[in-house]
XYZ file of C-alpha atoms in Angstrom:
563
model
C 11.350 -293.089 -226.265
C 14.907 -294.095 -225.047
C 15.051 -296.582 -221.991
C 18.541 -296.036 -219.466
C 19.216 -299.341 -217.333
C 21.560 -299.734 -214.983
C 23.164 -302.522 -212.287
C 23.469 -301.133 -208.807
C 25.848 -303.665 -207.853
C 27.653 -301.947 -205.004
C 26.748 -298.452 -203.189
C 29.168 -296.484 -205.392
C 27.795 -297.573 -208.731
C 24.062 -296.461 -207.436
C 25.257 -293.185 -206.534
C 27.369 -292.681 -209.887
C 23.851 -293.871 -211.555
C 21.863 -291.108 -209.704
C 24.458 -288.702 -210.427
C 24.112 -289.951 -214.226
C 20.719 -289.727 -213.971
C 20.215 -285.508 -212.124
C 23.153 -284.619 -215.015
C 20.890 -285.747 -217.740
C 18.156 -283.945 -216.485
C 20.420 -280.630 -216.028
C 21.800 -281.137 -219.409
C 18.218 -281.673 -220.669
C 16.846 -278.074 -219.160
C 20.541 -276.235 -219.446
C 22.008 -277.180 -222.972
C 19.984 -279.042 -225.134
C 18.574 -276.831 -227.526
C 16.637 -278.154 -230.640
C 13.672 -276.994 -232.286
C 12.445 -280.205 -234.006
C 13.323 -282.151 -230.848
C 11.700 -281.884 -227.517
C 13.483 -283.767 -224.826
C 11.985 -285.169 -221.768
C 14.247 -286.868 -218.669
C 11.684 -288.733 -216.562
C 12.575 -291.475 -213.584
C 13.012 -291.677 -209.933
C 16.102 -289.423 -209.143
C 14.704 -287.151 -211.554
C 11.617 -287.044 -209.253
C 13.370 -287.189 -205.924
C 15.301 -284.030 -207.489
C 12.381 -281.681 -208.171
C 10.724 -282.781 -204.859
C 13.584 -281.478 -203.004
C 13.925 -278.345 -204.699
C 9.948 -277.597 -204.172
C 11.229 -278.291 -200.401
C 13.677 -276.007 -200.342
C 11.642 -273.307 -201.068
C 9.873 -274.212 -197.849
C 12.772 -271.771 -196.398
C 11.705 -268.216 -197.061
C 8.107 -269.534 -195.768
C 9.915 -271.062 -192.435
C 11.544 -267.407 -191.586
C 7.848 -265.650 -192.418
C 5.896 -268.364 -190.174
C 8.655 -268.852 -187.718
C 8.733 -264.687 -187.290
C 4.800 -264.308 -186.973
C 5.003 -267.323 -184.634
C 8.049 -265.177 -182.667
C 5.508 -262.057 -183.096
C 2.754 -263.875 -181.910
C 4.784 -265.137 -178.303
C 5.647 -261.554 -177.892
C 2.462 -260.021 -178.394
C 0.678 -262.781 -176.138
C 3.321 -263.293 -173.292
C 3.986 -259.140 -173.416
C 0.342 -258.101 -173.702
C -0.962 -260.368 -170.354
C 1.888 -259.344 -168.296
C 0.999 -255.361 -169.368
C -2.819 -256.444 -168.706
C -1.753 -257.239 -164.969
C 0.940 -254.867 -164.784
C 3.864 -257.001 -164.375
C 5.734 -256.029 -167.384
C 9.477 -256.384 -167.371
C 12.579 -257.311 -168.922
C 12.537 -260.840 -168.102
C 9.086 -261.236 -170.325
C 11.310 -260.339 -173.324
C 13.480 -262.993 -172.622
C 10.597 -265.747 -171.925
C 8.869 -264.848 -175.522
C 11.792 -265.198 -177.350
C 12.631 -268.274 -174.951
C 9.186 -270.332 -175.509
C 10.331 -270.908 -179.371
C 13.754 -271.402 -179.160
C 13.346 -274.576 -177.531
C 11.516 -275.656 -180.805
C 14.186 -274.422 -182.994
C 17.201 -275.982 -180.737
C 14.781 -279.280 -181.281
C 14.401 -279.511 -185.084
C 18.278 -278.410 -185.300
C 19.545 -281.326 -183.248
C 17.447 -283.808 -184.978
C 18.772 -282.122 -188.023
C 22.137 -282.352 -187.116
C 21.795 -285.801 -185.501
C 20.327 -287.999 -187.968
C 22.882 -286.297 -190.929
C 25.659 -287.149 -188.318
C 25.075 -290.951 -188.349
C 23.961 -290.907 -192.383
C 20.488 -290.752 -192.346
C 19.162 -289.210 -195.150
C 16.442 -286.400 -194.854
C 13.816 -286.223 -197.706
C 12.012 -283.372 -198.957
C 8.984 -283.950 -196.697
C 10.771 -283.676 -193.333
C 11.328 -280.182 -194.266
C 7.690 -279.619 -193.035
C 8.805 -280.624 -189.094
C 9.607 -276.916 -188.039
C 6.009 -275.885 -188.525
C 4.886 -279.049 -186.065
C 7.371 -279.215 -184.017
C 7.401 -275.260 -183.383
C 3.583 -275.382 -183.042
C 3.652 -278.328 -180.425
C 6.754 -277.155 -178.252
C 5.309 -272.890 -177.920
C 2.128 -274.861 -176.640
C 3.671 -276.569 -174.243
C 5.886 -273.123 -173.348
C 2.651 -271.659 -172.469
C 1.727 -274.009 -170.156
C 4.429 -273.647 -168.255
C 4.524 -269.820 -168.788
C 0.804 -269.876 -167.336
C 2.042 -271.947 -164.256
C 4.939 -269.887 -163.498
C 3.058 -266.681 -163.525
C 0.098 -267.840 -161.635
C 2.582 -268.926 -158.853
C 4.254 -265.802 -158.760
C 2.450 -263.628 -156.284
C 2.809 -266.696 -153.783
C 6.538 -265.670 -152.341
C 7.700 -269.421 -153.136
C 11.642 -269.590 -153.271
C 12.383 -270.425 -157.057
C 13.196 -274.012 -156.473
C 9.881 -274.644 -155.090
C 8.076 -272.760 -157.542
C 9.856 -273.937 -160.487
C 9.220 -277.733 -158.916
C 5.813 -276.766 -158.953
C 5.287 -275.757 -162.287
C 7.016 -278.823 -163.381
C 4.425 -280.710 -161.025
C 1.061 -279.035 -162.385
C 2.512 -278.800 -165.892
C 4.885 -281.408 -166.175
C 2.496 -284.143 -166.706
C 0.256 -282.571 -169.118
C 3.424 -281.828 -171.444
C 5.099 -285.332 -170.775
C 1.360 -287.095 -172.339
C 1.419 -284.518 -175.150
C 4.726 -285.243 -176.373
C 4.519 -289.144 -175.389
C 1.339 -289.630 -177.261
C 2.834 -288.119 -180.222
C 6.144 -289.696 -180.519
C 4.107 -292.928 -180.116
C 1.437 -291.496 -183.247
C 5.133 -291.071 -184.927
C 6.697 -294.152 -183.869
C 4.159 -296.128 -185.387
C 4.076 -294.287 -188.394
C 8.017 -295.335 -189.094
C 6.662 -298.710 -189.960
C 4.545 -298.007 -192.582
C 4.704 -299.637 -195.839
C 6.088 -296.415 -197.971
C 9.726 -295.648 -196.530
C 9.472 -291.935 -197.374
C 7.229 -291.739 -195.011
C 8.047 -293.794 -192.347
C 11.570 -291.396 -192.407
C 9.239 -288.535 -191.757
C 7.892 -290.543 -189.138
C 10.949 -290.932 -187.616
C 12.601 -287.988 -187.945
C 9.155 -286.175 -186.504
C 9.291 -288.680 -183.409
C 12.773 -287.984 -182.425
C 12.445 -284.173 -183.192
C 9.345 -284.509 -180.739
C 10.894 -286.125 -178.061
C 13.747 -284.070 -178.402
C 11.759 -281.247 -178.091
C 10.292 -282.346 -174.862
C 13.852 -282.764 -172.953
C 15.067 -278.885 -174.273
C 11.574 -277.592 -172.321
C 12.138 -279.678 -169.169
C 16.018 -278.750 -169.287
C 16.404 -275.008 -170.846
C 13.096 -273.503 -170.777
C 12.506 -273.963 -167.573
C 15.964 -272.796 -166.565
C 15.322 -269.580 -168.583
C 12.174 -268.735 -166.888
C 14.386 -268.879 -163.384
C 16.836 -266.608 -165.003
C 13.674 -264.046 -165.939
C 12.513 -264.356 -162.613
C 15.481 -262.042 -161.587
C 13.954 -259.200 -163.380
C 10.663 -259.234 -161.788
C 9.033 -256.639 -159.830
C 8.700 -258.125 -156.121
C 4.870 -257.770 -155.510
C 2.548 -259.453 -152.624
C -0.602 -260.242 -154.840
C -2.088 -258.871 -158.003
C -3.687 -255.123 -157.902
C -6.805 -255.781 -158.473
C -7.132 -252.080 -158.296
C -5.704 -251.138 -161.852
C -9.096 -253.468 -163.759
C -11.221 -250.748 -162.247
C -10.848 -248.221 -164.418
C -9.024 -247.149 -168.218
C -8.644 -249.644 -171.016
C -8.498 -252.440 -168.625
C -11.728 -252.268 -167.315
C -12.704 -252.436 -170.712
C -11.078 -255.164 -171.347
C -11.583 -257.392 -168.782
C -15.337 -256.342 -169.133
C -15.607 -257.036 -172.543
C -13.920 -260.389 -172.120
C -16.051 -261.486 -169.506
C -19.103 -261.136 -171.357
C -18.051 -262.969 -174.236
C -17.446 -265.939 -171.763
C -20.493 -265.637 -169.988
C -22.257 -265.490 -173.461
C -20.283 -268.723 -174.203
C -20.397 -270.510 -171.596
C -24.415 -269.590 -171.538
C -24.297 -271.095 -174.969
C -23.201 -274.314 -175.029
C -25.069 -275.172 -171.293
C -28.313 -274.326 -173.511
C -30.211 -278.147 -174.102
C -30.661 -277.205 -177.171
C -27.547 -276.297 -178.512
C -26.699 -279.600 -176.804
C -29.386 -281.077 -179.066
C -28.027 -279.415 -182.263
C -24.354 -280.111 -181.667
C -25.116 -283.772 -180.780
C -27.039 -284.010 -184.457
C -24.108 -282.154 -186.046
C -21.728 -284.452 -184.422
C -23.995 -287.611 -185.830
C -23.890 -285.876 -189.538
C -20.219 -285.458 -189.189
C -19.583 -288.859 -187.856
C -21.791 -290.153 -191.012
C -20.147 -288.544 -194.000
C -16.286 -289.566 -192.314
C -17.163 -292.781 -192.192
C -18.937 -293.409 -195.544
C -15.720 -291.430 -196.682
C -13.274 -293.623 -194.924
C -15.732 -296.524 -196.902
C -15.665 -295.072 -200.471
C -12.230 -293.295 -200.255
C -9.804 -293.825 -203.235
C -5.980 -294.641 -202.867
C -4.020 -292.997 -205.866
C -0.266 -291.982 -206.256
C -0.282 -288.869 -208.705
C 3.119 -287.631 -208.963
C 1.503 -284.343 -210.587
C 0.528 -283.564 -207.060
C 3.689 -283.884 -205.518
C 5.952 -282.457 -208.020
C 5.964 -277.990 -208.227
C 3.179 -276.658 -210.473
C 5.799 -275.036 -212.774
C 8.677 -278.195 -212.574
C 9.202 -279.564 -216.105
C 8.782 -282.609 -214.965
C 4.532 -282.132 -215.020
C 4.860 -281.894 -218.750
C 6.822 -285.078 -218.722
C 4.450 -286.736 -216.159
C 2.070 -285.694 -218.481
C 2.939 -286.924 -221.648
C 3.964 -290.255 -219.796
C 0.405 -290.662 -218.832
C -1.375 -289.541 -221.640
C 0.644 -290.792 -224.589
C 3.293 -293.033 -223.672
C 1.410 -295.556 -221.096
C -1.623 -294.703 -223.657
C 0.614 -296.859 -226.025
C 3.896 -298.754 -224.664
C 3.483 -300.121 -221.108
C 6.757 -302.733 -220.897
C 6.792 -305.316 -218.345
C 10.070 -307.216 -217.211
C 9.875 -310.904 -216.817
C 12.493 -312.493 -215.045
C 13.277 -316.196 -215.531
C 15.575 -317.142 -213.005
C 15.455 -321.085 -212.810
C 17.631 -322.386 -215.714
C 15.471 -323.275 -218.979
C 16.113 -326.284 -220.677
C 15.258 -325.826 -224.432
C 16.510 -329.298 -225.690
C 13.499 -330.259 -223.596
C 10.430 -330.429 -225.049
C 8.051 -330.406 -222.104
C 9.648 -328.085 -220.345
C 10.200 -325.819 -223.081
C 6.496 -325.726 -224.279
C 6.017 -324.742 -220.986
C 7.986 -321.961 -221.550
C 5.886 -321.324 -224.875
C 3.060 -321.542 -223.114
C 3.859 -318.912 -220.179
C 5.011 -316.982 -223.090
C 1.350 -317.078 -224.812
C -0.390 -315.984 -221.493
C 1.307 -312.938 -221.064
C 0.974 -311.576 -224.637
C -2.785 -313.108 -224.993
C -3.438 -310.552 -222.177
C -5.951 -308.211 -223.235
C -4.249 -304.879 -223.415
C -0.812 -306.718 -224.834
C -0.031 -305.329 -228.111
C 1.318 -308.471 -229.349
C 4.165 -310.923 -229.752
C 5.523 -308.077 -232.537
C 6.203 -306.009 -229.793
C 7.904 -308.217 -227.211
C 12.020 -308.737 -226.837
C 12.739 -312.342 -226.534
C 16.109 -313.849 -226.856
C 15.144 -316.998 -227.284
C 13.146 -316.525 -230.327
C 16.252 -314.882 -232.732
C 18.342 -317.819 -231.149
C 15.652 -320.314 -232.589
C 16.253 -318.169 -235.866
C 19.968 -318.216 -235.796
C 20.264 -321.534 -234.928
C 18.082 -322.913 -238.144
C 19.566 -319.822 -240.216
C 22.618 -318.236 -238.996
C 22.783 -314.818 -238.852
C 22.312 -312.445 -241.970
C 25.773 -312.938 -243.323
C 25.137 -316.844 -242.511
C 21.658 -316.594 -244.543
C 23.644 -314.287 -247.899
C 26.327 -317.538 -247.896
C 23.648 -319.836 -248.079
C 21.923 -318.094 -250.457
C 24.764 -318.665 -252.960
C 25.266 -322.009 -252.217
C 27.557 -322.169 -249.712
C 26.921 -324.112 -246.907
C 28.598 -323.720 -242.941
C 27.931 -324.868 -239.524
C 23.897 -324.269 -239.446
C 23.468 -327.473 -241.691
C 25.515 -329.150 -239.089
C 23.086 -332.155 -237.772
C 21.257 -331.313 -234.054
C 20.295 -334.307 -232.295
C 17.875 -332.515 -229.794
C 14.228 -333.626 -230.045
C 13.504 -329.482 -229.872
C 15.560 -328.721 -232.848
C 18.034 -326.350 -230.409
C 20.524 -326.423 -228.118
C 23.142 -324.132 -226.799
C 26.113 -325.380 -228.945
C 25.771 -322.112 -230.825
C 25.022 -319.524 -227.832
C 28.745 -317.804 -227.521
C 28.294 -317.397 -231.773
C 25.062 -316.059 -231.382
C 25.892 -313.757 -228.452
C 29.055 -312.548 -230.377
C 27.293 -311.843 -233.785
C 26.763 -307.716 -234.753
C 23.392 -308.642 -235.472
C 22.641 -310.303 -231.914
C 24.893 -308.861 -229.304
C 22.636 -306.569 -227.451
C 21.012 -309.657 -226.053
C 23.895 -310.016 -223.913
C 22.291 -307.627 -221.536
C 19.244 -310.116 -221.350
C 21.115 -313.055 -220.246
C 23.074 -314.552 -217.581
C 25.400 -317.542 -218.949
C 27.204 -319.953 -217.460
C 29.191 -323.676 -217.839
C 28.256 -327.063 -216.965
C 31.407 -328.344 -217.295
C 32.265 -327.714 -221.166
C 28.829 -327.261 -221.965
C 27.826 -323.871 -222.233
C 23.650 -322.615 -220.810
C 21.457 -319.710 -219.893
C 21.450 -319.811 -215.818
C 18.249 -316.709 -216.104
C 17.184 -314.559 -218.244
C 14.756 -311.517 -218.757
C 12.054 -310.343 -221.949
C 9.541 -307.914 -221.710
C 6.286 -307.669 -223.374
C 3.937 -304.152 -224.221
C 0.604 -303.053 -223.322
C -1.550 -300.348 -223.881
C -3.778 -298.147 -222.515
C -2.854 -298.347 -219.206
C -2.653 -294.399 -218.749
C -4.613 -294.872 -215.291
C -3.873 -296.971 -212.016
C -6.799 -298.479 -211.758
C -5.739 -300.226 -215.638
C -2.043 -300.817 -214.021
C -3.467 -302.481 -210.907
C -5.336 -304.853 -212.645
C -2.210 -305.468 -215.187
C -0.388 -306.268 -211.876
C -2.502 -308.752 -210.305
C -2.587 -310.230 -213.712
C 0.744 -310.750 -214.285
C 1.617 -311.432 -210.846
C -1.137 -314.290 -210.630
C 0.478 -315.827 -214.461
C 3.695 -316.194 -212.639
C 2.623 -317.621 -209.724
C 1.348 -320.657 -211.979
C 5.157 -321.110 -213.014
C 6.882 -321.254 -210.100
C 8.913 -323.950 -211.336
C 10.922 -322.029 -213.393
C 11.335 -319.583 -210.711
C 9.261 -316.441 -212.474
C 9.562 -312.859 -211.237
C 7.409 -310.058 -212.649
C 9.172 -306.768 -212.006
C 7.224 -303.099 -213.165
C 8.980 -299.388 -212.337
C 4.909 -298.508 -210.797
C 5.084 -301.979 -208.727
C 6.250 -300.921 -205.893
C 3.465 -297.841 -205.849
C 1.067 -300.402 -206.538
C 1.815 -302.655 -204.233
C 1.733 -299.436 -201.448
C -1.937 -298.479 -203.239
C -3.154 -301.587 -202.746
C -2.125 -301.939 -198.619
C -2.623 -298.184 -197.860
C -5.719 -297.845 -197.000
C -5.924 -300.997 -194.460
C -2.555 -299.853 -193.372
C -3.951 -296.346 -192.503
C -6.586 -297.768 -190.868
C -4.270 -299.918 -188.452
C -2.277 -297.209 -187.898
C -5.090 -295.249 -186.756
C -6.437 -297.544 -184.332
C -3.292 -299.145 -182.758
C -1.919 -295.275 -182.221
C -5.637 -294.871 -180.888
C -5.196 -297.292 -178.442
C -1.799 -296.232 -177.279
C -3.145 -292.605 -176.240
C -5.752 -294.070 -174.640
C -3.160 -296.189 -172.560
C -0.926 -293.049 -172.026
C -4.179 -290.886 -171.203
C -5.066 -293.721 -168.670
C -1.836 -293.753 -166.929
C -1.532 -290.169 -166.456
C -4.619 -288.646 -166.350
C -6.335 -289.927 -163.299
C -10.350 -289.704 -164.250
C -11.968 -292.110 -166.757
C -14.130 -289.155 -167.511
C -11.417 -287.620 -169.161
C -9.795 -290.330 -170.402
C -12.862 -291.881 -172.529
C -13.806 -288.161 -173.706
C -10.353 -287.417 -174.881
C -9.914 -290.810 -176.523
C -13.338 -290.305 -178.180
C -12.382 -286.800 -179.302
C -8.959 -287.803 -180.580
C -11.092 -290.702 -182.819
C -13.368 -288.331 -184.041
C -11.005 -286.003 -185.290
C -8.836 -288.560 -187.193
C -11.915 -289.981 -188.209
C -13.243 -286.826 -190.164
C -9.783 -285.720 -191.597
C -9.315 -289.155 -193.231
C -13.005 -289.612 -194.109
C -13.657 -285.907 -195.589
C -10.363 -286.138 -198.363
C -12.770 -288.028 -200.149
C -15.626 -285.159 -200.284
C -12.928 -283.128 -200.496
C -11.959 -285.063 -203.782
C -8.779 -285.803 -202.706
C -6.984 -289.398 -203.226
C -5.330 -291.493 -199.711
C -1.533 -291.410 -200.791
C 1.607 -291.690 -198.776
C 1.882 -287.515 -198.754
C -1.465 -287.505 -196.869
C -0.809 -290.175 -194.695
C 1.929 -287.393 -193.500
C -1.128 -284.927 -192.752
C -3.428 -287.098 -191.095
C -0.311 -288.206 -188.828
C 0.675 -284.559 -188.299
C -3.340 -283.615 -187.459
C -3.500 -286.580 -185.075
C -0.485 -285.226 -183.616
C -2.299 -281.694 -183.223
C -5.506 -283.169 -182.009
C -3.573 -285.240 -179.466
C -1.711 -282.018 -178.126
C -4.526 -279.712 -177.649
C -6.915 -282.707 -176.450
C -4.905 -283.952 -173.951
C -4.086 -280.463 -172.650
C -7.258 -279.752 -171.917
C -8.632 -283.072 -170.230
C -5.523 -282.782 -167.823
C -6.674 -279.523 -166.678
């Protein structure tokens, strides 16, 4: 295994390193060809890469979803206005009208956010699907309002001030709720996500101003194509394949509506309710938070066999960890560099450590070279020649730095260079910080590299005088694994409590309020609490669905409490 670091001093350099880092991988799948070598590009742009080509091929599923959701409009919107015999050009132009509202939505977000540099990541390629789904709802609504008022003679500016009153706040708590359910999400800890978040939000809210200011304009337009009628013909549900209809229709509501005023389906669905409350929240209890980049990543990307031979075989046996020094380290004292011994001995005492063999530490060839010289140094004395390492050291640790430029100079020692940061004290010449690793094994699950973590975190934290960082490629997944439940939790009930706020303000019935507030908790409840029976892990790509349900839940809920 071959380890690639780089400095991402300045913007330019970290793009020219991800650039570096994508052209291996090409080079990796395109051109290298060797059959006793298999070669395997693994690390974060690599990962970033495949993620956003799985994206991409969200496209061809867009057009199919988007033209089923257009079929769906068309059918609906077409089908009532044949059922009551007001069919007419204009209700061509509303069906296709209700989604492009959506679509002009997610393309100015789109277009917005890459305008002032804000970078889109694979998972905002999922907002069409919500934002489409919210922004037809709230086109019927308004469709429903406009037709209903139709047979009333009102001159358009009344009735379109109308719908907007009956419909208008309904829509504005739908889409306020959920750009605050959004909103919130933008803080959370994993900054993937919280660009989702934000990107969903504004997409959202953007949404909400193109069906105020060009859906309801287009529905005025339509209105010039419609038939000018005094009241509906009740007349035409009397007889043919309306009278079916309507008949058939009925009865399922009166069975329905029979059904759930029955005390005992009451009964049952109130027990039902009590199970289902029950196994979310011992879910929510016992649920487990895992990052498995196996789920994220294509099922046929080559990176799955690399993911999977890092997990299996190389974390099964080399698990490096970088430990930065970055006080100054004076080794011509003895305290304080037995202190440095002793850190040193914690870290590879550890029980998964494979041992001092296996960790890179300056400090101990300079110890080496100092007494020895270098292997050229050790040949001359050898046959009796003598040089500068028999020179007399008058530090009580047997070191200093007198010989750190030789050392760093020698063929034999040079690639420390990278581990080091020198500097002068005048003419006297010292390490300002430095950096060693040590290995562990099997660590080829999180629950092994969470503990490794806290371990290693809680060693440095005892030798804060010599300023010691622990830094890990999985720490900053570990660090989200171990806040993301709590932080879903949070987010849950503060977004909670702001629909209940918005509900309260606009919907004027505490009724309604408590009922939709309790129904909006109950569904969030049971999609984060069943991923556990489910067998699924809480991750950051999750998070994104229970945000997206709330968002649903919040639409529909709200709707129909309003009404």
């Amino acid at each position: 295994m071959l380890l690639f670091r780089g400095d991402r001093t300045t913007p330019r350099k970290g793009e020219i390193l991800s650039k570096w880092e994508t052209s291996v991988y090409e080079f990796s799948l395109a051109e290298y060809k060797n059959p006793l070598i298999e070669m395997h590009v693994f690390g974060a742009e690599v990962l970033d890469y495949e993620m956003m080509r799985d994206g991409l091929r969200l496209a061809p599923f867009f057009g199919i979803g988007f033209g089923l959701m257009v079929l769906f409009v068309v059918i609906t919107v077409n089908g009532t206005a044949l059922l009551y015999g007001k069919f007419d050009f204009g209700k061509i132009l509303i069906s296709f009208g209700a989604t492009i509202s959506s679509l002009m939505a997610v393309s100015t977000t789109y277009g917005l956010l890459s305008l002032i540099g804000f970078r889109l990541n694979s998972i905002s390629l999922v907002l069409p699907f919500l934002v489409c789904g919210i922004g037809v709802d709230d086109a019927f609504l308004m469709i429903h309002s406009w037709q209903r008022l139709s047979s009333h003679r009102y001159s358009i500016q009344t009735r379109l001030g109308l719908v907007y009153e009956e419909v208008g706040p309904s829509i504005t708590i739908t889409s306020m709720t959920n750009v605050i359910s959004f909103g919130i999400g933008t803080f959370l800890p994993t900054p993937e996500i919280g660009r989702f978040c934000m990107t969903t939000a504004m997409a959202i809210l953007m949404d909400y101003i193109f069906e105020l200011t060009l859906f309801g304009p287009m529905l005025v337009f339509a209105t010039n194509f419609e038939k000018p009628t005094k009241d509906i013909d009740h007349k035409i549900f009397e007889k043919g394949w309306r009278k079916k209809l309507v008949t058939k229709a009925d009865e399922l509501l009166r069975k329905y509506c029979k059904l759930i005023s029955n005390r005992l389906f009451s009964i049952l669905l109130l027990a039902g309710t009590l199970i289902y409350w029950y196994f979310a929240i011992s879910g929510i209890l016992s649920i487990q938070t895992r990052l498995d980049s196996a789920k994220i990543l294509p099922p046929d990307s080559p990176m799955q066999e690399s993911n999977k031979i890092v997990n299996e075989y190389i974390w099964a046996e080399y698990h490096p960890v970088t430990i930065i020094v970055n006080n100054p380290l004076d080794i011509t004292n003895p305290q304080k560099l037995q202190r440095f011994w002793d850190m040193v001995d914690e870290f590879e005492s550890m029980e998964r450590c494979k041992g001092n063999i296996s960790t890179l530490l300056w400090l101990r060839d300079y110890e080496t070279y100092f007494k020895k010289g270098d292997m050229v140094d050790a040949l001359f004395n050898a046959l009796g020649f003598s040089g500068d390492n028999e020179k007399i050291n008058s530090s009580s640790t047997g070191i200093d730095f007198s010989k750190l430029d030789a050392f760093l100079q020698s063929p034999f020692s040079q690639h420390w260079n990278a581990f080091l940061k020198v500097s002068n004290n005048g003419s006297q010449r010292y390490v300002k910080s430095f950096w060693f690793t040590v290995a562990y094994q099997n660590t080829s699950t999180w629950d092994a590299r969470i503990e490794l973590m806290k371990e290693w975190r809680e060693i440095a934290s005892r030798y804060s005088d010599m300023n010691v960082t622990v830094f890990e490629e999985n720490a900053m997944f570990v660090d989200q694994i171990l806040s993301i439940k709590n932080v879903a939790i949070i987010t849950g009930l503060l977004t909670l409590a702001c629909m209940a706020i918005v509900c309260a303000v606009f919907i004027p019935n505490i009724c309604s309020v408590i009922t939709a507030t309790i129904a909006i908790a109950s569904i969030s409840m049971g999609v984060l609490g069943f991923y556990q029976w489910w067998n699924l892990d809480l991750d950051p790509v999750t998070m994104a669905a229970i945000l997206m349900s709330i968002g649903l839940s919040v639409d529909f809920i709200v709707s129909f409490n309003f009404f």
